[in-house]
mmCIF file of C-alpha atoms in Angstrom:
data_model
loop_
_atom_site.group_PDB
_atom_site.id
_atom_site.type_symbol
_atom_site.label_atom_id
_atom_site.label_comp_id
_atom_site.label_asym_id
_atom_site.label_seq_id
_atom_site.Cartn_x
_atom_site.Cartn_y
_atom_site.Cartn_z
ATOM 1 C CA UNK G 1 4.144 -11.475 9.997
ATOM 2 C CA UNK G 2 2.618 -14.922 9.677
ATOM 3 C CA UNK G 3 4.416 -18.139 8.406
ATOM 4 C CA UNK G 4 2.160 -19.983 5.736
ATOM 5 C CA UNK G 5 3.131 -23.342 5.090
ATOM 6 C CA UNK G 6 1.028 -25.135 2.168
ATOM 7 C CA UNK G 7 0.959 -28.853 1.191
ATOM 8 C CA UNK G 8 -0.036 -28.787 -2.744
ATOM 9 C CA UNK G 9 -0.432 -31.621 -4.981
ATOM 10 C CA UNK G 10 2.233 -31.059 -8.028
ATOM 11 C CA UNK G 11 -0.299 -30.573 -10.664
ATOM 12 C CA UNK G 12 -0.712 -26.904 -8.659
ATOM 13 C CA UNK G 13 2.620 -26.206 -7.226
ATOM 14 C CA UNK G 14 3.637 -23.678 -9.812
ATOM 15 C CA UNK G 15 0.388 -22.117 -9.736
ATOM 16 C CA UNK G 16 0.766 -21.578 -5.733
ATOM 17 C CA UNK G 17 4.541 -20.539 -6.899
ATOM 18 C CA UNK G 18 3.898 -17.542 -9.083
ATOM 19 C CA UNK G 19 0.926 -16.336 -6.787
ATOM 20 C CA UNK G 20 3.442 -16.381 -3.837
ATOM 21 C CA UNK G 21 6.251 -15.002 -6.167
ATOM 22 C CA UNK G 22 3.020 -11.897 -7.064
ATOM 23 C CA UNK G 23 2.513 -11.027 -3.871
ATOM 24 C CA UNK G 24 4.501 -8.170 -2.755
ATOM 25 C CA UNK G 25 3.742 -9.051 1.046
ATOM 26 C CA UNK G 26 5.480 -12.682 0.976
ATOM 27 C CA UNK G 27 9.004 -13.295 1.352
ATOM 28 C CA UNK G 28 11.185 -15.829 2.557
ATOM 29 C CA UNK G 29 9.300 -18.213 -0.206
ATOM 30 C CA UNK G 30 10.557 -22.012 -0.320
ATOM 31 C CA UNK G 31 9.321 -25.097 -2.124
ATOM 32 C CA UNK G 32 9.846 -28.398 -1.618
ATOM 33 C CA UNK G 33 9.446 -30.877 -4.068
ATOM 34 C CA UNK G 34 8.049 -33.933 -3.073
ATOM 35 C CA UNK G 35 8.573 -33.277 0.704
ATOM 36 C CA UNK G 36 5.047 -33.784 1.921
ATOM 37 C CA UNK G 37 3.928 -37.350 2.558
ATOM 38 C CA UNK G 38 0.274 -37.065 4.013
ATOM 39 C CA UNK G 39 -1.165 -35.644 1.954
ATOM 40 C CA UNK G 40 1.241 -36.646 -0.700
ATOM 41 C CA UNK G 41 3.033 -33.419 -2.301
ATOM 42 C CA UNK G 42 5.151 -30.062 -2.030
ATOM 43 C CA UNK G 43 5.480 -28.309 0.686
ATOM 44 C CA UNK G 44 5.617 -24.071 -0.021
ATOM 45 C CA UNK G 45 5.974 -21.718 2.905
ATOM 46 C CA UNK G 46 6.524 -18.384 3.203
ATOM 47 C CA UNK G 47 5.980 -15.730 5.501
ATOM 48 C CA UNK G 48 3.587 -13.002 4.930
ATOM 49 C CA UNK G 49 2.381 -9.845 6.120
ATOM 50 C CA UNK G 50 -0.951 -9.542 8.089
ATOM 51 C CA UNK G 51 -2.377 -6.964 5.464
ATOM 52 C CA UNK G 52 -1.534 -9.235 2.525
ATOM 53 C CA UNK G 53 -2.651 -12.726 4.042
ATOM 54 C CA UNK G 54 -6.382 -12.603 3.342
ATOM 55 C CA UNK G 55 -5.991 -11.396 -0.229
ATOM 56 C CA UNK G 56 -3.257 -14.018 -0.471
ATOM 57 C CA UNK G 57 -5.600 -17.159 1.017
ATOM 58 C CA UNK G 58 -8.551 -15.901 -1.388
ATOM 59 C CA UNK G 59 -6.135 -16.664 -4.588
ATOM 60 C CA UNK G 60 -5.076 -19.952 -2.757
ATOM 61 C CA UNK G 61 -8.451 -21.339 -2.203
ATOM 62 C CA UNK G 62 -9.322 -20.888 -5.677
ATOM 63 C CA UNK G 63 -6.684 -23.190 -6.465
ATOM 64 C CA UNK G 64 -8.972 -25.822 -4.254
ATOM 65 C CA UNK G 65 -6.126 -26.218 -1.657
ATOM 66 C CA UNK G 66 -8.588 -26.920 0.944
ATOM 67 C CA UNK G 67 -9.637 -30.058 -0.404
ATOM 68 C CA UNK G 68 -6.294 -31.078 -2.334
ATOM 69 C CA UNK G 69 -4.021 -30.085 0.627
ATOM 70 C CA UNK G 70 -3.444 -28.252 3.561
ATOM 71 C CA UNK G 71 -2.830 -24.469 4.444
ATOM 72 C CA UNK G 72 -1.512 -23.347 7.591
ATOM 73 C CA UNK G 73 -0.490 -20.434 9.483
ATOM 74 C CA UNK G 74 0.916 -19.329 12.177
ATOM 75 C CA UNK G 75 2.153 -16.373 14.194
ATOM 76 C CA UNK G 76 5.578 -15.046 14.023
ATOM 77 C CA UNK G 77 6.502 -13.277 17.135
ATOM 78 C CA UNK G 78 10.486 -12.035 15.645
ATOM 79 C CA UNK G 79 11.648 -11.658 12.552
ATOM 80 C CA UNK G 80 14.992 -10.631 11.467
ATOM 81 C CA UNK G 81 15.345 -9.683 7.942
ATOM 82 C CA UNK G 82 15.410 -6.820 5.258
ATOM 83 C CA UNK G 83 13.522 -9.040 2.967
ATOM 84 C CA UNK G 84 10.849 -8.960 5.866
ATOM 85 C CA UNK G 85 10.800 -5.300 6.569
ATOM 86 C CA UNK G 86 10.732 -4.672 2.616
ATOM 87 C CA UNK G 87 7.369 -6.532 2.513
ATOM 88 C CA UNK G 88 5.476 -4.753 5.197
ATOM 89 C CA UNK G 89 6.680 -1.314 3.440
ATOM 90 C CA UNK G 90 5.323 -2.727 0.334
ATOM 91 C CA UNK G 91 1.828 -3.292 1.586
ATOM 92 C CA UNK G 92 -0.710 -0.820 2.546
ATOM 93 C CA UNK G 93 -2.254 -0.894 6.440
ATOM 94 C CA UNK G 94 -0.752 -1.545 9.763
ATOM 95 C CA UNK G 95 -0.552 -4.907 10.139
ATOM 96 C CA UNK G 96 -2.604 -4.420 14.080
ATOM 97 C CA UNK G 97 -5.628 -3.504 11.991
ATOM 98 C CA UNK G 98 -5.485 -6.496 9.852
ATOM 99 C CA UNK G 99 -7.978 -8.437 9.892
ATOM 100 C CA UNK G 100 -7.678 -12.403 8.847
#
């Protein structure tokens, strides 16, 4: 799993929403309104599956995140959680032959 944290301006923040909420390789979703102060916006995270995250940062990008915000990730070394294991059985590939 990787932990994706996203700083959107408001204007996209339901957009980023629903294509978090689409993917079944994200869980753990969370948005805060108005939480991000430079730059100025919501921060989303959620944690995501290795297979799912370049599919998942192709749809972001189009949004123009890059330029209007921030994404980051990182590696998650444990997670414990159903919700977790549910959304690397819902993706196809092992997530060592992802590549990102």
């Amino acid at each position: 799993m990787l932990h994706l944290r996203i700083i959107a301006p408001p204007a996209v923040t339901g957009s980023v929403q629903d294509t978090l909420l689409d993917e079944p390789g994200a869980t753990h979703i969370s948005v805060q309104t108005g939480a991000a102060v430079k730059p100025a916006g919501d921060a989303i995270e959620a944690d995501v599956t290795r297979e799912a995250v370049d599919r998942l940062l192709d749809r972001l990008l189009e949004l123009g995140l890059d330029h209007t915000g921030g994404v980051t990730l990182q590696a998650v070394d444990t997670t414990l959680s159903d919700h977790a294991t549910a959304a690397e059985q819902a993706v196809s590939g092992d997530p060592d032959d992802a590549v990102i």
